[in-house]
């Protein structure tokens, strides 16, 4: 048997390998698109959630905070702040968020400070809706503990 590595063999590896990885890529992309629709509760998206996301973006909250692990690590993760500070109760969380946003900056010594954004009550309510909705996305229980 010849030990030579022929052009035909190289071509087969090239085309076979490319086809294999293209199919793998398509399969995984397809799987992701299907999984997202099952995990993100898109049927519970309301206009208030969308408005809250707009407030979140316009004020660059992600410049200091992370949300589902994405963003800056200067300030606490907020994907689970609803469980952490609202104990899963929507009215309690809204009350907390109004108090928190209006109390900034606290000036507490030794703590990092959050700016005052001067948001309206409606904007804070929308932010609360956005954070409640986000907390219900199935993100494999990220972050691993309620304080994180
Ligand atoms: C300049 C950085 C910065 C920006 C921008 C910022 N924050 Fe913060 N945020 C902080 C810091 C620092 C803390 C922690 C303060 C503390 O614990 O005393 C904090 C804490 C919080 C908390 C309490 C978290 C907890 O676990 O108790 C909430 C809620 C919050 N921020 C919401 C927001 C929202 C909503 C926005 C956008 C409108 C925002 N933050 C923008 C710095 C920031």
GROMACS .gro file of C-alpha atoms and ligand atoms in nm:
model
  191
    1UNK     CA    1   0.000   0.000   0.000
    2UNK     CA    2   0.130   0.344  -0.093
    3UNK     CA    3   0.209   0.577   0.199
    4UNK     CA    4   0.165   0.886  -0.015
    5UNK     CA    5  -0.068   1.161   0.088
    6UNK     CA    6  -0.236   1.249  -0.239
    7UNK     CA    7  -0.406   1.568  -0.351
    8UNK     CA    8  -0.731   1.372  -0.360
    9UNK     CA    9  -0.697   1.282   0.006
   10UNK     CA   10  -0.621   1.645   0.100
   11UNK     CA   11  -0.923   1.760  -0.097
   12UNK     CA   12  -1.148   1.506   0.073
   13UNK     CA   13  -1.029   1.615   0.416
   14UNK     CA   14  -1.082   1.980   0.320
   15UNK     CA   15  -1.433   1.934   0.185
   16UNK     CA   16  -1.534   1.668   0.437
   17UNK     CA   17  -1.405   1.873   0.730
   18UNK     CA   18  -1.570   2.191   0.604
   19UNK     CA   19  -1.902   2.016   0.553
   20UNK     CA   20  -1.884   1.857   0.897
   21UNK     CA   21  -1.821   2.188   1.074
   22UNK     CA   22  -2.075   2.382   0.866
   23UNK     CA   23  -2.339   2.124   0.960
   24UNK     CA   24  -2.230   2.136   1.324
   25UNK     CA   25  -2.251   2.518   1.319
   26UNK     CA   26  -2.599   2.513   1.162
   27UNK     CA   27  -2.719   2.247   1.408
   28UNK     CA   28  -2.596   2.438   1.712
   29UNK     CA   29  -2.737   2.769   1.579
   30UNK     CA   30  -3.073   2.604   1.524
   31UNK     CA   31  -3.064   2.454   1.873
   32UNK     CA   32  -2.985   2.796   2.025
   33UNK     CA   33  -3.271   2.969   1.844
   34UNK     CA   34  -3.517   2.701   1.962
   35UNK     CA   35  -3.382   2.703   2.319
   36UNK     CA   36  -3.406   3.085   2.342
   37UNK     CA   37  -3.776   3.088   2.267
   38UNK     CA   38  -3.833   2.835   2.546
   39UNK     CA   39  -3.619   3.019   2.800
   40UNK     CA   40  -3.677   3.393   2.761
   41UNK     CA   41  -4.051   3.416   2.843
   42UNK     CA   42  -4.105   3.633   2.535
   43UNK     CA   43  -4.483   3.592   2.572
   44UNK     CA   44  -4.465   3.795   2.896
   45UNK     CA   45  -4.286   4.091   2.731
   46UNK     CA   46  -4.497   4.402   2.789
   47UNK     CA   47  -4.451   4.761   2.663
   48UNK     CA   48  -4.339   4.853   3.018
   49UNK     CA   49  -4.060   4.594   3.003
   50UNK     CA   50  -3.944   4.740   2.671
   51UNK     CA   51  -3.960   5.091   2.813
   52UNK     CA   52  -3.758   4.978   3.114
   53UNK     CA   53  -3.493   4.835   2.885
   54UNK     CA   54  -3.477   5.169   2.700
   55UNK     CA   55  -3.428   5.353   3.033
   56UNK     CA   56  -3.162   5.095   3.124
   57UNK     CA   57  -2.976   5.163   2.798
   58UNK     CA   58  -3.016   5.542   2.790
   59UNK     CA   59  -2.865   5.569   3.138
   60UNK     CA   60  -2.589   5.317   3.070
   61UNK     CA   61  -2.659   5.111   3.383
   62UNK     CA   62  -2.449   4.838   3.223
   63UNK     CA   63  -2.149   5.072   3.238
   64UNK     CA   64  -2.121   4.979   3.608
   65UNK     CA   65  -2.351   4.676   3.655
   66UNK     CA   66  -2.358   4.334   3.495
   67UNK     CA   67  -2.683   4.170   3.392
   68UNK     CA   68  -2.681   3.794   3.338
   69UNK     CA   69  -2.304   3.817   3.358
   70UNK     CA   70  -2.269   4.077   3.080
   71UNK     CA   71  -2.150   4.427   3.155
   72UNK     CA   72  -1.915   4.594   3.400
   73UNK     CA   73  -1.806   4.449   3.732
   74UNK     CA   74  -1.798   4.778   3.926
   75UNK     CA   75  -2.143   4.731   4.082
   76UNK     CA   76  -2.366   4.431   4.172
   77UNK     CA   77  -2.518   4.190   3.921
   78UNK     CA   78  -2.881   4.293   3.863
   79UNK     CA   79  -3.039   3.993   3.684
   80UNK     CA   80  -3.141   3.861   4.026
   81UNK     CA   81  -3.186   4.186   4.219
   82UNK     CA   82  -3.563   4.113   4.215
   83UNK     CA   83  -3.507   3.798   4.425
   84UNK     CA   84  -3.237   3.964   4.636
   85UNK     CA   85  -3.421   4.284   4.731
   86UNK     CA   86  -3.784   4.209   4.644
   87UNK     CA   87  -3.792   3.852   4.782
   88UNK     CA   88  -3.994   3.763   4.471
   89UNK     CA   89  -4.274   4.012   4.555
   90UNK     CA   90  -4.339   4.260   4.272
   91UNK     CA   91  -4.495   4.538   4.484
   92UNK     CA   92  -4.220   4.511   4.745
   93UNK     CA   93  -3.955   4.528   4.473
   94UNK     CA   94  -4.105   4.837   4.313
   95UNK     CA   95  -4.115   5.009   4.652
   96UNK     CA   96  -3.755   4.914   4.712
   97UNK     CA   97  -3.637   5.033   4.367
   98UNK     CA   98  -3.804   5.375   4.405
   99UNK     CA   99  -3.642   5.419   4.746
  100UNK     CA  100  -3.306   5.303   4.616
  101UNK     CA  101  -3.296   5.516   4.300
  102UNK     CA  102  -3.409   5.828   4.485
  103UNK     CA  103  -3.159   5.780   4.770
  104UNK     CA  104  -2.849   5.787   4.546
  105UNK     CA  105  -2.575   5.873   4.605
  106UNK     CA  106  -2.583   5.748   4.963
  107UNK     CA  107  -2.245   5.896   5.056
  108UNK     CA  108  -2.191   5.594   5.283
  109UNK     CA  109  -1.821   5.592   5.372
  110UNK     CA  110  -1.613   5.313   5.224
  111UNK     CA  111  -1.879   5.212   4.970
  112UNK     CA  112  -1.876   5.269   4.597
  113UNK     CA  113  -2.125   5.533   4.498
  114UNK     CA  114  -2.404   5.519   4.244
  115UNK     CA  115  -2.504   5.850   4.073
  116UNK     CA  116  -2.846   6.016   4.104
  117UNK     CA  117  -3.026   5.972   3.771
  118UNK     CA  118  -3.332   6.189   3.849
  119UNK     CA  119  -3.568   5.938   3.689
  120UNK     CA  120  -3.945   5.989   3.691
  121UNK     CA  121  -4.172   5.751   3.887
  122UNK     CA  122  -4.287   5.605   3.556
  123UNK     CA  123  -3.929   5.538   3.445
  124UNK     CA  124  -3.846   5.365   3.775
  125UNK     CA  125  -4.162   5.151   3.747
  126UNK     CA  126  -4.056   5.053   3.394
  127UNK     CA  127  -3.706   4.968   3.516
  128UNK     CA  128  -3.863   4.747   3.783
  129UNK     CA  129  -4.072   4.568   3.519
  130UNK     CA  130  -3.758   4.514   3.309
  131UNK     CA  131  -3.560   4.375   3.604
  132UNK     CA  132  -3.850   4.149   3.711
  133UNK     CA  133  -3.883   4.015   3.356
  134UNK     CA  134  -3.507   3.959   3.331
  135UNK     CA  135  -3.500   3.771   3.660
  136UNK     CA  136  -3.745   3.516   3.513
  137UNK     CA  137  -3.530   3.427   3.212
  138UNK     CA  138  -3.403   3.071   3.244
  139UNK     CA  139  -3.028   3.145   3.249
  140UNK     CA  140  -2.916   2.822   3.416
  141UNK     CA  141  -2.947   2.991   3.756
  142UNK     CA  142  -2.680   3.251   3.686
  143UNK     CA  143  -2.542   3.408   3.901
  144UNK     CA  144  -2.467   3.113   4.130
  145UNK     CA  145  -2.577   3.284   4.452
  146UNK     CA  146  -2.841   3.545   4.532
  147UNK     CA  147  -2.589   3.807   4.645
  148UNK     CA  148  -2.389   3.780   4.324
  149LIG     C1  149  -2.137   5.490   3.804
  149LIG     C2  150  -2.171   5.351   3.829
  149LIG     C3  151  -2.318   5.311   3.835
  149LIG     C4  152  -2.415   5.328   3.741
  149LIG     C5  153  -2.402   5.395   3.604
  149LIG     C6  154  -2.534   5.265   3.791
  149LIG     N1  155  -2.511   5.210   3.915
  149LIG    FE1  156  -2.640   5.105   4.027
  149LIG     N2  157  -2.499   5.078   4.170
  149LIG     C7  158  -2.370   5.129   4.164
  149LIG     C8  159  -2.299   5.092   4.286
  149LIG     C9  160  -2.153   5.128   4.318
  149LIG    C10  161  -2.390   5.018   4.365
  149LIG    C11  162  -2.367   4.959   4.506
  149LIG    C12  163  -2.388   5.070   4.607
  149LIG    C13  164  -2.390   5.020   4.748
  149LIG     O1  165  -2.407   4.900   4.771
  149LIG     O2  166  -2.379   5.104   4.838
  149LIG    C14  167  -2.515   5.012   4.288
  149LIG    C15  168  -2.628   4.945   4.333
  149LIG    C16  169  -2.746   4.936   4.261
  149LIG    C17  170  -2.863   4.864   4.305
  149LIG    C18  171  -2.876   4.785   4.434
  149LIG    C19  172  -2.819   4.648   4.412
  149LIG    C20  173  -2.823   4.562   4.534
  149LIG     O3  174  -2.793   4.444   4.521
  149LIG     O4  175  -2.855   4.610   4.642
  149LIG    C21  176  -2.959   4.880   4.208
  149LIG    C22  177  -3.100   4.822   4.208
  149LIG    C23  178  -2.901   4.961   4.104
  149LIG     N3  179  -2.772   4.994   4.139
  149LIG    C24  180  -2.967   4.998   3.989
  149LIG    C25  181  -2.910   5.076   3.887
  149LIG    C26  182  -2.982   5.119   3.770
  149LIG    C27  183  -3.125   5.082   3.737
  149LIG    C28  184  -2.894   5.194   3.696
  149LIG    C29  185  -2.922   5.267   3.567
  149LIG    C30  186  -3.031   5.363   3.570
  149LIG    C31  187  -2.768   5.196   3.769
  149LIG     N4  188  -2.782   5.125   3.884
  149LIG    C32  189  -2.655   5.262   3.724
  149LIG    C33  190  -2.313   5.199   4.061
  149LIG    C34  191  -2.379   5.236   3.945
   0.00000   0.00000   0.00000
